[in-house]
Amino acid sequence: MARRLRTAMVVGMLLLGIGTAAAGVASAHSAAIGSVPDDNTTIQAGPARASVTFNEELQVGFPALTVVGPDGNLWSTGDPVVEGNTVSVAVGELGPVGEYTIAYRVTSADGHPISGTRHFTLSEPGNGTPGPKPNAQADGGADGSDGIPLWVFVIAAIVVFGGGLAFALFSGRNRNSKR
């Protein structure tokens, strides 16, 4: 019995190790590879649309893309649009000189949310009228969380795997002892 238990434990640990290694490869998600305006550049006038381009296609549902100026107000207008691997939003004429932040949250083709920021600096003042201050709840919650943390899923997988292994080991022992 002890040898059987040891063999089952070794097999279980090997399967867990293989699963963990495979999850590392599978966890590569979409990443931003460019933007208009380019990240960390200085421009004299704002574009008609701000956009962020990714290395993979995006899902069209529920994108978020905002342009926030150095004054803390929105300078983007309308709803963001996803086309292939790019998300964009209309931008009105910009206003104060300083750093603007393009904040995005999109869903990759594999279903994972991706969020981040890009920055550009306006060197010439514009005559645009700012929008309101951005709503913290619209960008993933006031606490900045992106949903359920990964560790919850890891613990759940370990519990399910351990429970299945225990069931397989102990249910086989009961059947053999009745013969």
Short mmCIF file of C-alpha atoms in Angstrom, two decimals:
data_model
loop_
_atom_site.label_atom_id
_atom_site.label_comp_id
_atom_site.label_asym_id
_atom_site.label_seq_id
_atom_site.Cartn_x
_atom_site.Cartn_y
_atom_site.Cartn_z
CA MET A 1 0.00 0.00 0.00
CA ALA A 2 2.81 2.43 0.86
CA ARG A 3 4.47 1.81 -2.48
CA ARG A 4 1.21 2.43 -4.31
CA LEU A 5 0.70 5.65 -2.38
CA ARG A 6 4.25 6.80 -3.16
CA THR A 7 3.76 6.03 -6.88
CA ALA A 8 0.47 7.93 -6.94
CA MET A 9 2.08 10.92 -5.19
CA VAL A 10 5.01 10.97 -7.64
CA VAL A 11 2.65 10.76 -10.62
CA GLY A 12 0.48 13.50 -9.10
CA MET A 13 3.47 15.78 -8.53
CA LEU A 14 4.69 15.18 -12.10
CA LEU A 15 1.26 16.05 -13.50
CA LEU A 16 1.10 19.16 -11.33
CA GLY A 17 4.57 20.20 -12.50
CA ILE A 18 3.68 19.65 -16.15
CA GLY A 19 0.44 21.61 -15.68
CA THR A 20 2.29 24.49 -14.05
CA ALA A 21 4.91 24.58 -16.81
CA ALA A 22 2.23 24.53 -19.52
CA ALA A 23 0.30 27.31 -17.79
CA GLY A 24 3.40 29.53 -17.95
CA VAL A 25 3.45 29.25 -21.74
CA ALA A 26 -0.30 29.70 -22.05
CA SER A 27 -0.34 32.81 -19.87
CA ALA A 28 1.18 35.01 -22.58
CA HIS A 29 -1.57 37.45 -23.52
CA SER A 30 -1.97 40.31 -25.90
CA ALA A 31 0.33 43.26 -25.41
CA ALA A 32 0.28 46.84 -26.68
CA ILE A 33 2.82 47.29 -29.49
CA GLY A 34 2.05 50.84 -30.62
CA SER A 35 -0.18 53.84 -30.25
CA VAL A 36 -1.24 57.08 -31.90
CA PRO A 37 0.32 59.29 -30.67
CA ASP A 38 3.37 57.12 -30.03
CA ASP A 39 4.16 56.36 -26.39
CA ASN A 40 6.32 58.98 -24.65
CA THR A 41 6.48 61.35 -27.63
CA THR A 42 5.97 65.10 -27.84
CA ILE A 43 3.43 66.46 -30.31
CA GLN A 44 2.34 69.99 -31.26
CA ALA A 45 -1.33 69.18 -31.93
CA GLY A 46 -3.52 66.25 -30.99
CA PRO A 47 -4.74 63.59 -33.43
CA ALA A 48 -8.40 63.26 -34.47
CA ARG A 49 -8.36 59.77 -32.92
CA ALA A 50 -6.15 58.21 -30.26
CA SER A 51 -5.48 54.50 -30.70
CA VAL A 52 -3.59 51.59 -29.21
CA THR A 53 -2.51 48.63 -31.35
CA PHE A 54 -1.92 45.13 -29.95
CA ASN A 55 0.00 42.07 -31.15
CA GLU A 56 -3.23 40.01 -31.39
CA GLU A 57 -6.86 40.48 -32.37
CA LEU A 58 -9.18 41.93 -29.73
CA GLN A 59 -12.74 41.07 -28.77
CA VAL A 60 -15.14 43.87 -29.68
CA GLY A 61 -17.14 43.74 -26.44
CA PHE A 62 -16.71 46.35 -23.71
CA PRO A 63 -13.52 48.20 -24.68
CA ALA A 64 -12.44 51.24 -22.68
CA LEU A 65 -10.10 53.93 -23.99
CA THR A 66 -9.74 57.43 -22.55
CA VAL A 67 -7.43 60.37 -23.03
CA VAL A 68 -6.90 62.36 -19.84
CA GLY A 69 -5.02 65.65 -19.87
CA PRO A 70 -2.62 67.23 -17.41
CA ASP A 71 -5.62 69.03 -15.91
CA GLY A 72 -7.19 65.67 -14.95
CA ASN A 73 -10.08 66.06 -17.41
CA LEU A 74 -11.20 63.82 -20.27
CA TRP A 75 -10.16 64.94 -23.75
CA SER A 76 -11.50 61.88 -25.55
CA THR A 77 -15.09 61.94 -26.84
CA GLY A 78 -17.51 59.19 -27.73
CA ASP A 79 -17.17 55.45 -27.36
CA PRO A 80 -14.05 53.45 -28.22
CA VAL A 81 -14.11 51.25 -31.33
CA VAL A 82 -12.27 47.94 -31.83
CA GLU A 83 -11.10 47.07 -35.34
CA GLY A 84 -9.00 43.91 -35.50
CA ASN A 85 -6.05 44.44 -33.20
CA THR A 86 -6.60 48.20 -32.67
CA VAL A 87 -8.85 50.13 -30.31
CA SER A 88 -9.43 53.85 -30.93
CA VAL A 89 -11.48 56.78 -29.66
CA ALA A 90 -12.22 60.24 -31.03
CA VAL A 91 -10.25 63.10 -29.49
CA GLY A 92 -11.40 66.71 -29.50
CA GLU A 93 -8.95 69.56 -29.87
CA LEU A 94 -6.55 69.36 -26.95
CA GLY A 95 -6.02 72.15 -24.43
CA PRO A 96 -3.25 72.69 -21.90
CA VAL A 97 0.41 71.94 -22.49
CA GLY A 98 1.66 68.91 -20.60
CA GLU A 99 1.45 65.15 -20.35
CA TYR A 100 -1.68 63.34 -21.55
CA THR A 101 -2.46 59.75 -20.62
CA ILE A 102 -4.14 57.22 -22.89
CA ALA A 103 -5.68 54.58 -20.60
CA TYR A 104 -7.04 51.36 -22.09
CA ARG A 105 -8.81 48.21 -21.03
CA VAL A 106 -9.67 45.65 -23.70
CA THR A 107 -10.31 41.92 -23.94
CA SER A 108 -7.84 39.80 -25.88
CA ALA A 109 -8.95 37.10 -28.31
CA ASP A 110 -8.35 34.48 -25.59
CA GLY A 111 -10.75 36.29 -23.23
CA HIS A 112 -8.27 37.90 -20.84
CA PRO A 113 -8.61 41.58 -19.95
CA ILE A 114 -5.61 43.76 -20.75
CA SER A 115 -5.19 47.23 -19.32
CA GLY A 116 -2.47 49.81 -19.29
CA THR A 117 -1.48 53.33 -20.19
CA ARG A 118 0.47 55.19 -22.85
CA HIS A 119 1.64 58.79 -22.53
CA PHE A 120 2.35 61.72 -24.81
CA THR A 121 3.19 65.36 -24.22
CA LEU A 122 1.50 68.32 -25.89
CA SER A 123 4.03 71.13 -26.51
CA GLU A 124 1.70 73.80 -27.98
CA PRO A 125 -1.47 74.85 -26.15
CA GLY A 126 -4.75 74.14 -27.90
CA ASN A 127 -8.16 75.79 -27.74
CA GLY A 128 -10.15 72.67 -26.89
CA THR A 129 -12.75 72.39 -24.18
CA PRO A 130 -12.19 69.60 -21.67
CA GLY A 131 -14.74 67.01 -20.73
CA PRO A 132 -15.53 65.98 -17.15
CA LYS A 133 -13.19 64.29 -14.74
CA PRO A 134 -12.98 60.55 -15.50
CA ASN A 135 -15.16 58.29 -13.37
CA ALA A 136 -13.01 55.90 -11.32
CA GLN A 137 -15.73 53.21 -11.36
CA ALA A 138 -15.73 53.07 -15.17
CA ASP A 139 -12.06 52.03 -15.25
CA GLY A 140 -12.17 48.82 -13.23
CA GLY A 141 -13.30 50.01 -9.83
CA ALA A 142 -12.18 52.56 -7.32
CA ASP A 143 -9.70 50.13 -5.80
CA GLY A 144 -7.98 49.55 -9.16
CA SER A 145 -8.64 45.80 -9.10
CA ASP A 146 -9.04 43.84 -12.30
CA GLY A 147 -11.34 41.16 -10.91
CA ILE A 148 -10.58 37.87 -9.19
CA PRO A 149 -6.87 37.46 -8.36
CA LEU A 150 -4.92 34.59 -9.95
CA TRP A 151 -4.09 32.97 -6.62
CA VAL A 152 -7.77 32.08 -6.09
CA PHE A 153 -7.71 29.95 -9.25
CA VAL A 154 -4.40 28.33 -8.26
CA ILE A 155 -5.75 27.34 -4.83
CA ALA A 156 -8.98 26.02 -6.42
CA ALA A 157 -6.98 23.90 -8.90
CA ILE A 158 -4.83 22.45 -6.10
CA VAL A 159 -7.90 21.60 -4.00
CA VAL A 160 -9.69 19.96 -6.95
CA PHE A 161 -6.58 18.03 -7.99
CA GLY A 162 -5.84 16.94 -4.42
CA GLY A 163 -9.46 15.90 -3.86
CA GLY A 164 -9.47 13.86 -7.07
CA LEU A 165 -6.18 12.20 -6.15
CA ALA A 166 -7.41 11.36 -2.65
CA PHE A 167 -10.66 9.96 -4.04
CA ALA A 168 -8.79 7.81 -6.56
CA LEU A 169 -6.40 6.49 -3.91
CA PHE A 170 -8.87 5.79 -1.15
CA SER A 171 -11.79 4.55 -3.22
CA GLY A 172 -9.49 1.95 -4.83
CA ARG A 173 -8.36 0.80 -1.37
CA ASN A 174 -11.94 0.24 -0.17
CA ARG A 175 -12.83 -1.80 -3.26
CA ASN A 176 -9.77 -4.03 -2.90
CA SER A 177 -10.32 -4.60 0.82
CA LYS A 178 -13.87 -5.94 0.20
CA ARG A 179 -12.61 -8.75 -2.08
#
